[in-house]
PDB file of C-alpha atoms in Angstrom:
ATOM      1  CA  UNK A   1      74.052   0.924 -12.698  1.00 77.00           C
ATOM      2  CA  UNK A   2      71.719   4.132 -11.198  1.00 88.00           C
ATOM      3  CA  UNK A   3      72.257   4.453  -7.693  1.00 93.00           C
ATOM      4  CA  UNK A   4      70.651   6.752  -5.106  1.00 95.00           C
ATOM      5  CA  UNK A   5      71.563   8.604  -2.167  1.00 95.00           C
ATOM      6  CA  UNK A   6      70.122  11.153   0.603  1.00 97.00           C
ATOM      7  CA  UNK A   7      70.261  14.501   0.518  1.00 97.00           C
ATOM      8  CA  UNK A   8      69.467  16.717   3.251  1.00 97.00           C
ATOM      9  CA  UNK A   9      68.531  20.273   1.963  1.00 97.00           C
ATOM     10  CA  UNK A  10      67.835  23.063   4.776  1.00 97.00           C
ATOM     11  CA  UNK A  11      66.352  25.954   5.297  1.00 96.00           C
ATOM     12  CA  UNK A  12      67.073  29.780   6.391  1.00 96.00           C
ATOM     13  CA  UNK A  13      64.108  32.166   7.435  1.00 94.00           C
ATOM     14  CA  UNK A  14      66.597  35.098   6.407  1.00 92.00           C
ATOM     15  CA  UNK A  15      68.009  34.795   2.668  1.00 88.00           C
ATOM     16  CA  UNK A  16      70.875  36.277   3.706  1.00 89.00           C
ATOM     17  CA  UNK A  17      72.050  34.106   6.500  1.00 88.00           C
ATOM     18  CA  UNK A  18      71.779  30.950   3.836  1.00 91.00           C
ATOM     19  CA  UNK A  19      75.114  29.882   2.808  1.00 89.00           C
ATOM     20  CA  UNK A  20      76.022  28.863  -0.320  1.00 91.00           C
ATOM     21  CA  UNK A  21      75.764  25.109  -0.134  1.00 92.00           C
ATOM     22  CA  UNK A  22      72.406  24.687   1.635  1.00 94.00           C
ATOM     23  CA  UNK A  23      72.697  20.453   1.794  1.00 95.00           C
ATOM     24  CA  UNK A  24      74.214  17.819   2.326  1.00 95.00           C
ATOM     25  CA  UNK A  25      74.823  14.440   0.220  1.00 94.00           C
ATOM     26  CA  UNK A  26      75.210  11.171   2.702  1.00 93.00           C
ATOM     27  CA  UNK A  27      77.374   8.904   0.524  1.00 87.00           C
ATOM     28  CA  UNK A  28      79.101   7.264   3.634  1.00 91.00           C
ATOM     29  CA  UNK A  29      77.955   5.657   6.583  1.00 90.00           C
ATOM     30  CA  UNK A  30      80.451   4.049   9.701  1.00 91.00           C
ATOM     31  CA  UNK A  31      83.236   4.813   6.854  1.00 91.00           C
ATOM     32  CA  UNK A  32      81.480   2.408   3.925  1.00 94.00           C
ATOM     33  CA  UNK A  33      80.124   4.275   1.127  1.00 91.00           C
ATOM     34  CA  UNK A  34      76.356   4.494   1.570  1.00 93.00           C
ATOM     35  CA  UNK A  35      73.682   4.109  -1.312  1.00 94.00           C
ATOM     36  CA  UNK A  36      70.598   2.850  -2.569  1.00 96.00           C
ATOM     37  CA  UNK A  37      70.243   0.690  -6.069  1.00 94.00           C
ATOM     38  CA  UNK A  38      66.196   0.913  -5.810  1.00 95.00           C
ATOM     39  CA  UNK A  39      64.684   4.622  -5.280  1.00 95.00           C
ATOM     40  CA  UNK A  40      62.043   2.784  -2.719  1.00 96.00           C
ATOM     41  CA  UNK A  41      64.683   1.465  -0.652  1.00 97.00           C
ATOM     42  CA  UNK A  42      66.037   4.879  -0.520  1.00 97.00           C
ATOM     43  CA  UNK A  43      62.905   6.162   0.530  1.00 97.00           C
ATOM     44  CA  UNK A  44      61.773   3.705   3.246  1.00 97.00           C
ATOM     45  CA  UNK A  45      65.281   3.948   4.950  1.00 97.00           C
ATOM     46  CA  UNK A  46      64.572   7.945   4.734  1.00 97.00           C
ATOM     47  CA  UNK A  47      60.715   7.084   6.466  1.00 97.00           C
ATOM     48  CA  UNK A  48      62.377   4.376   9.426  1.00 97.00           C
ATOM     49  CA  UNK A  49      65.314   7.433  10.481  1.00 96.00           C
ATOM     50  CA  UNK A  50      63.474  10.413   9.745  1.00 97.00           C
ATOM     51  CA  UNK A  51      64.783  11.652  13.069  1.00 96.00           C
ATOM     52  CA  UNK A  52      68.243  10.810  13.005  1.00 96.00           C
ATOM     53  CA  UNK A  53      68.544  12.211   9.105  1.00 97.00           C
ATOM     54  CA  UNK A  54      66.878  15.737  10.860  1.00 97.00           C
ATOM     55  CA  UNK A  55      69.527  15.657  13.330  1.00 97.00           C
ATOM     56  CA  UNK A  56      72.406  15.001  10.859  1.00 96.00           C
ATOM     57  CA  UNK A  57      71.746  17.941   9.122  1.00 96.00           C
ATOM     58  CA  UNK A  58      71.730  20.448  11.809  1.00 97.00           C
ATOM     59  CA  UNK A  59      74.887  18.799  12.986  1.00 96.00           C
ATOM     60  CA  UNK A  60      76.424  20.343   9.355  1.00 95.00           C
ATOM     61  CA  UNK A  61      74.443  23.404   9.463  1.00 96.00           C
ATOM     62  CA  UNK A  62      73.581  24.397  12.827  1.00 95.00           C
ATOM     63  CA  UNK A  63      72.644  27.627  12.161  1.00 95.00           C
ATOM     64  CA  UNK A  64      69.246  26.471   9.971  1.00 96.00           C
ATOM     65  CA  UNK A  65      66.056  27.188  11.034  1.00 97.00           C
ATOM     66  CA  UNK A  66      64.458  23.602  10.052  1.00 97.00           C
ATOM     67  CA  UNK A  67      65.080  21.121   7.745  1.00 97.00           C
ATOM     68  CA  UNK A  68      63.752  22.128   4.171  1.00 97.00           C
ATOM     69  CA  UNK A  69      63.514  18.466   2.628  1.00 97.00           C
ATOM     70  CA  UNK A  70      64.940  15.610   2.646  1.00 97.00           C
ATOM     71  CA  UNK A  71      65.541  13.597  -0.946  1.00 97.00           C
ATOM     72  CA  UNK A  72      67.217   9.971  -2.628  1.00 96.00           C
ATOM     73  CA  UNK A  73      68.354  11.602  -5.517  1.00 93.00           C
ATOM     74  CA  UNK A  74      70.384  10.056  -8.230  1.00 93.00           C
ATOM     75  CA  UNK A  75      73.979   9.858  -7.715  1.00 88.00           C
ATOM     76  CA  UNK A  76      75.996  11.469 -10.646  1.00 78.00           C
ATOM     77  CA  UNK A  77      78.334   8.394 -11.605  1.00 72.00           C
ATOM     78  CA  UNK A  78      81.809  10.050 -14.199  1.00 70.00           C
ATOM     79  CA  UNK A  79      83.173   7.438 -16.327  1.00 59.00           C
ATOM     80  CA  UNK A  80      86.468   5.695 -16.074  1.00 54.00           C
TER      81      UNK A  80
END
């Protein structure tokens, strides 16, 4: 089964002050994983908490300028 989850990528006015992992992948939410099995589900939670998905990721990375983009990408399942 494809799932999807949210990705919050930021962004750096100076290259250099970027680190090296510029997102972050929400696969948890109150301590239960956290995903999508339709991409447009994904995308209308993203729409309805556009603010509080902003916030989250300058709570990681509080040193970003703004928030680059913010994506339900597919989550890379490893066989058992």
């Amino acid at each position: 089964m494809k799932i999807f989850v949210i990705a919050v990528i930021m962004w750096w006015s100076n290259p250099a002050d970027r680190p090296y992992n510029d997102s972050i992948e929400i696969d948890y939410l109150d301590g239960k994983p956290f995903f999508f099995t339709k991409q447009e589900e994904c995308f209308k939670y993203v729409d309805e908490n556009l603010d509080g998905l902003k916030q989250f990721g300058f709570n990681n990375f509080p040193t970003a300028n703004s928030v680059d983009k913010i994506i339900c990408a597919p989550k890379i399942q490893k066989e058992i």
